[in-house]
Short mmCIF file of C-alpha atoms in Angstrom, two decimals:
data_model
loop_
_atom_site.label_atom_id
_atom_site.label_comp_id
_atom_site.label_asym_id
_atom_site.label_seq_id
_atom_site.Cartn_x
_atom_site.Cartn_y
_atom_site.Cartn_z
CA UNK A 1 12.64 13.96 -4.48
CA UNK A 2 8.92 14.80 -4.42
CA UNK A 3 7.08 12.96 -1.84
CA UNK A 4 3.70 12.46 -0.21
CA UNK A 5 3.26 14.35 3.05
CA UNK A 6 1.09 13.34 5.93
CA UNK A 7 0.05 15.23 9.07
CA UNK A 8 -0.08 14.50 11.86
CA UNK A 9 2.52 11.97 12.35
CA UNK A 10 1.14 10.59 15.49
CA UNK A 11 -2.05 11.16 17.26
CA UNK A 12 -3.48 10.08 20.75
CA UNK A 13 -6.86 11.34 21.52
CA UNK A 14 -9.96 10.10 23.45
CA UNK A 15 -12.72 7.95 22.02
CA UNK A 16 -15.55 10.17 20.73
CA UNK A 17 -13.37 12.78 19.43
CA UNK A 18 -13.17 14.06 15.81
CA UNK A 19 -9.87 13.21 14.09
CA UNK A 20 -8.64 14.74 10.91
CA UNK A 21 -5.90 13.30 9.07
CA UNK A 22 -4.39 15.31 5.96
CA UNK A 23 -2.36 14.25 2.95
CA UNK A 24 -0.43 16.39 0.39
CA UNK A 25 -0.06 14.27 -2.82
CA UNK A 26 2.90 14.66 -4.86
CA UNK A 27 2.22 17.66 -7.46
CA UNK A 28 0.73 16.36 -10.47
CA UNK A 29 -0.48 12.83 -9.39
CA UNK A 30 -4.39 12.39 -9.93
CA UNK A 31 -5.26 9.54 -7.75
CA UNK A 32 -5.19 9.67 -3.92
CA UNK A 33 -5.67 6.64 -1.71
CA UNK A 34 -6.30 6.31 1.82
CA UNK A 35 -5.11 2.80 3.61
CA UNK A 36 -5.36 1.41 7.10
CA UNK A 37 -2.84 -0.84 8.33
CA UNK A 38 -3.13 -2.91 11.52
CA UNK A 39 -1.59 -6.01 12.87
CA UNK A 40 -4.61 -8.14 12.36
CA UNK A 41 -5.55 -6.87 9.10
CA UNK A 42 -2.95 -5.79 7.49
CA UNK A 43 -3.22 -3.05 4.79
CA UNK A 44 -6.73 -2.21 3.83
CA UNK A 45 -7.89 0.03 1.10
CA UNK A 46 -10.24 2.51 2.65
CA UNK A 47 -11.02 5.07 -0.22
CA UNK A 48 -9.74 6.36 -3.50
CA UNK A 49 -10.04 9.44 -5.58
CA UNK A 50 -9.31 10.28 -9.25
CA UNK A 51 -8.93 13.91 -10.48
CA UNK A 52 -10.78 14.58 -6.51
CA UNK A 53 -13.57 12.94 -7.54
CA UNK A 54 -14.08 9.62 -5.07
CA UNK A 55 -14.35 6.46 -7.03
CA UNK A 56 -14.46 3.78 -4.08
CA UNK A 57 -14.99 4.00 -0.69
CA UNK A 58 -16.60 0.74 0.04
CA UNK A 59 -13.61 -0.12 2.43
CA UNK A 60 -14.59 3.00 4.91
CA UNK A 61 -17.33 2.60 7.64
CA UNK A 62 -19.65 5.03 6.42
CA UNK A 63 -21.33 5.86 9.84
CA UNK A 64 -18.08 7.42 11.16
CA UNK A 65 -15.21 8.01 8.48
CA UNK A 66 -15.24 10.49 5.45
CA UNK A 67 -12.90 11.39 3.17
CA UNK A 68 -12.57 14.45 0.74
CA UNK A 69 -10.21 16.29 -1.49
CA UNK A 70 -11.14 19.92 -1.12
CA UNK A 71 -8.20 20.84 -3.88
CA UNK A 72 -5.90 19.00 -5.73
CA UNK A 73 -2.95 19.28 -2.86
CA UNK A 74 -5.02 18.13 0.09
CA UNK A 75 -6.97 14.90 0.91
CA UNK A 76 -8.30 14.57 4.44
CA UNK A 77 -9.85 11.29 6.13
CA UNK A 78 -12.09 12.29 9.29
CA UNK A 79 -13.06 10.11 11.92
CA UNK A 80 -16.17 11.30 13.92
CA UNK A 81 -16.75 9.80 16.54
CA UNK A 82 -13.53 7.93 16.91
CA UNK A 83 -13.72 4.46 18.76
CA UNK A 84 -10.46 2.56 20.29
CA UNK A 85 -10.94 0.14 17.13
CA UNK A 86 -9.97 2.67 14.87
CA UNK A 87 -6.25 2.80 16.26
CA UNK A 88 -4.20 1.80 13.32
CA UNK A 89 -1.59 3.70 11.21
CA UNK A 90 -3.43 5.35 8.49
CA UNK A 91 -1.49 5.83 5.26
CA UNK A 92 -2.01 7.87 1.98
CA UNK A 93 -0.60 7.27 -1.24
CA UNK A 94 -0.71 8.94 -4.62
CA UNK A 95 -0.19 7.90 -8.18
CA UNK A 96 -0.57 8.96 -12.02
CA UNK A 97 -3.41 7.05 -13.82
CA UNK A 98 -4.42 7.19 -17.39
CA UNK A 99 -7.19 5.41 -19.17
CA UNK A 100 -6.21 1.97 -20.21
CA UNK A 101 -2.87 2.10 -18.07
CA UNK A 102 -2.76 3.08 -14.29
CA UNK A 103 0.71 1.37 -14.46
CA UNK A 104 2.54 3.94 -12.40
CA UNK A 105 3.39 2.90 -9.18
CA UNK A 106 1.96 4.45 -5.86
CA UNK A 107 4.03 6.63 -3.63
CA UNK A 108 3.25 6.25 -0.09
CA UNK A 109 3.30 8.78 2.68
CA UNK A 110 5.18 8.01 6.11
CA UNK A 111 1.58 7.44 7.80
CA UNK A 112 -0.27 8.93 10.67
CA UNK A 113 -0.04 6.50 13.97
CA UNK A 114 -3.26 6.95 15.45
CA UNK A 115 -4.39 5.86 18.81
CA UNK A 116 -7.86 6.11 20.32
CA UNK A 117 -8.07 5.80 24.11
CA UNK B 1 -13.15 -11.55 -4.20
CA UNK B 2 -9.05 -11.37 -4.73
CA UNK B 3 -6.97 -12.71 -1.87
CA UNK B 4 -2.95 -12.45 -1.50
CA UNK B 5 -0.95 -14.36 0.61
CA UNK B 6 2.63 -14.35 1.45
CA UNK B 7 4.89 -17.08 2.35
CA UNK B 8 6.93 -17.01 4.81
CA UNK B 9 5.82 -14.79 7.25
CA UNK B 10 9.03 -14.08 8.64
CA UNK B 11 12.73 -15.00 7.29
CA UNK B 12 15.89 -14.56 8.74
CA UNK B 13 19.16 -15.14 6.87
CA UNK B 14 22.94 -14.40 7.33
CA UNK B 15 24.34 -11.62 4.94
CA UNK B 16 25.38 -12.81 1.60
CA UNK B 17 22.49 -15.61 0.81
CA UNK B 18 20.50 -15.54 -2.09
CA UNK B 19 16.80 -15.59 -1.13
CA UNK B 20 13.23 -15.67 -2.42
CA UNK B 21 10.04 -14.58 -1.06
CA UNK B 22 6.81 -15.86 -2.61
CA UNK B 23 3.41 -14.19 -3.15
CA UNK B 24 0.17 -15.98 -4.25
CA UNK B 25 -2.94 -14.70 -5.52
CA UNK B 26 -6.41 -16.16 -6.14
CA UNK B 27 -7.63 -14.35 -9.09
CA UNK B 28 -5.48 -14.40 -12.06
CA UNK B 29 -7.43 -11.48 -13.74
CA UNK B 30 -5.12 -8.81 -12.61
CA UNK B 31 -3.39 -5.72 -14.42
CA UNK B 32 -0.12 -5.91 -12.68
CA UNK B 33 1.55 -6.89 -9.53
CA UNK B 34 3.79 -4.61 -7.62
CA UNK B 35 6.67 -5.50 -4.91
CA UNK B 36 6.89 -3.16 -2.00
CA UNK B 37 9.46 -2.65 1.03
CA UNK B 38 8.31 -1.19 4.30
CA UNK B 39 10.64 -0.11 6.87
CA UNK B 40 9.71 0.19 10.61
CA UNK B 41 7.56 3.27 11.15
CA UNK B 42 7.47 4.27 7.51
CA UNK B 43 5.38 4.05 4.24
CA UNK B 44 5.93 1.72 1.68
CA UNK B 45 8.53 1.85 -0.85
CA UNK B 46 7.82 0.65 -4.34
CA UNK B 47 10.68 -1.92 -5.86
CA UNK B 48 9.46 -3.31 -8.70
CA UNK B 49 6.07 -3.34 -10.95
CA UNK B 50 5.27 -6.23 -13.23
CA UNK B 51 2.69 -5.69 -16.03
CA UNK B 52 0.19 -8.59 -16.56
CA UNK B 53 1.89 -9.09 -19.74
CA UNK B 54 5.29 -9.50 -18.22
CA UNK B 55 7.19 -12.27 -17.01
CA UNK B 56 9.54 -10.54 -14.75
CA UNK B 57 11.36 -7.29 -13.75
CA UNK B 58 14.97 -6.74 -12.53
CA UNK B 59 16.08 -3.83 -10.60
CA UNK B 60 19.66 -4.23 -9.25
CA UNK B 61 20.06 -7.15 -6.92
CA UNK B 62 16.29 -7.59 -7.13
CA UNK B 63 14.32 -9.55 -9.67
CA UNK B 64 10.53 -10.18 -9.61
CA UNK B 65 8.85 -12.92 -11.68
CA UNK B 66 4.86 -13.13 -12.52
CA UNK B 67 2.94 -16.56 -13.43
CA UNK B 68 -0.25 -15.01 -13.65
CA UNK B 69 -1.95 -18.41 -14.79
CA UNK B 70 -0.70 -20.12 -11.55
CA UNK B 71 -1.32 -16.95 -9.27
CA UNK B 72 2.17 -16.64 -8.15
CA UNK B 73 5.01 -14.19 -8.03
CA UNK B 74 8.60 -14.38 -6.57
CA UNK B 75 10.98 -11.81 -5.34
CA UNK B 76 14.46 -12.72 -5.47
CA UNK B 77 17.12 -10.92 -3.74
CA UNK B 78 20.64 -11.56 -4.64
CA UNK B 79 23.50 -11.13 -2.02
CA UNK B 80 21.58 -9.89 0.57
CA UNK B 81 22.65 -6.99 2.86
CA UNK B 82 21.62 -6.02 6.35
CA UNK B 83 19.96 -2.92 4.87
CA UNK B 84 17.83 -5.23 2.91
CA UNK B 85 15.91 -5.90 6.68
CA UNK B 86 12.59 -4.79 6.03
CA UNK B 87 9.02 -6.19 5.65
CA UNK B 88 8.35 -6.77 1.93
CA UNK B 89 4.70 -6.97 0.52
CA UNK B 90 3.21 -7.62 -2.73
CA UNK B 91 0.03 -6.30 -4.23
CA UNK B 92 -2.04 -7.00 -7.13
CA UNK B 93 -4.17 -4.74 -9.44
CA UNK B 94 -7.36 -6.67 -10.02
CA UNK B 95 -8.95 -5.81 -13.39
CA UNK B 96 -11.83 -3.60 -11.91
CA UNK B 97 -11.71 -0.70 -14.58
CA UNK B 98 -9.54 0.94 -16.93
CA UNK B 99 -8.31 3.63 -14.17
CA UNK B 100 -7.95 2.33 -10.60
CA UNK B 101 -5.14 1.83 -9.08
CA UNK B 102 -6.63 -0.03 -5.98
CA UNK B 103 -4.36 -2.61 -5.01
CA UNK B 104 -5.10 -5.65 -2.74
CA UNK B 105 -2.09 -6.22 -0.39
CA UNK B 106 -0.67 -9.55 1.06
CA UNK B 107 0.32 -9.42 4.78
CA UNK B 108 3.90 -9.07 4.00
CA UNK B 109 7.39 -11.06 4.79
CA UNK B 110 9.64 -9.73 7.65
CA UNK B 111 13.10 -10.18 6.52
CA UNK B 112 16.05 -10.06 8.78
CA UNK B 113 19.60 -10.06 7.60
CA UNK B 114 22.18 -10.91 9.80
CA UNK B 115 25.51 -9.29 9.37
#
């Protein structure tokens, strides 16, 4: 079964450090999403890409977060500098979207559990 | 701004019961609504996706309905099993553009099915 792969699965680091999370979307999918999940806020969309171009990153704190897709097989989410309030599970999802549709379900990775001390 | 709520927040039932999970959304201008399942420590697994023009979708013991005008969806699980224990989330896709799949998620219902 094709699946979205996220690395690392767990990350513990001290505040102020740079954190990079990686995602390999399902081959052939043209949309990639980054979500953050916390007990208090639930699941929040941080950014999404279509055909590697960023379409919406309004949910992302711009001063410290950045999301990129260097190529179609890799999406990255970086936090620099990290803060304790960034502690959460970060999910990547991919899907297949077409004009007038976008009706294919999103496929989620297992997430990166991030703890900032 | 689209907001999604789910009731109840948690539910515990004995095995074999039929049950209903509820999802409400504030803006009826949606492309579709999707139900997901999340197991502890895992990502979300898509269960059912209902287009805005549809009233319901079925997959095995699961049936999801959509009443767009009233901003409601229900997920019906028949003959529940312990393996159904998980958190169930609904998500709506607002009508932003023709491409985006950026869903707005509800907080989820945590289901426990007791053997």
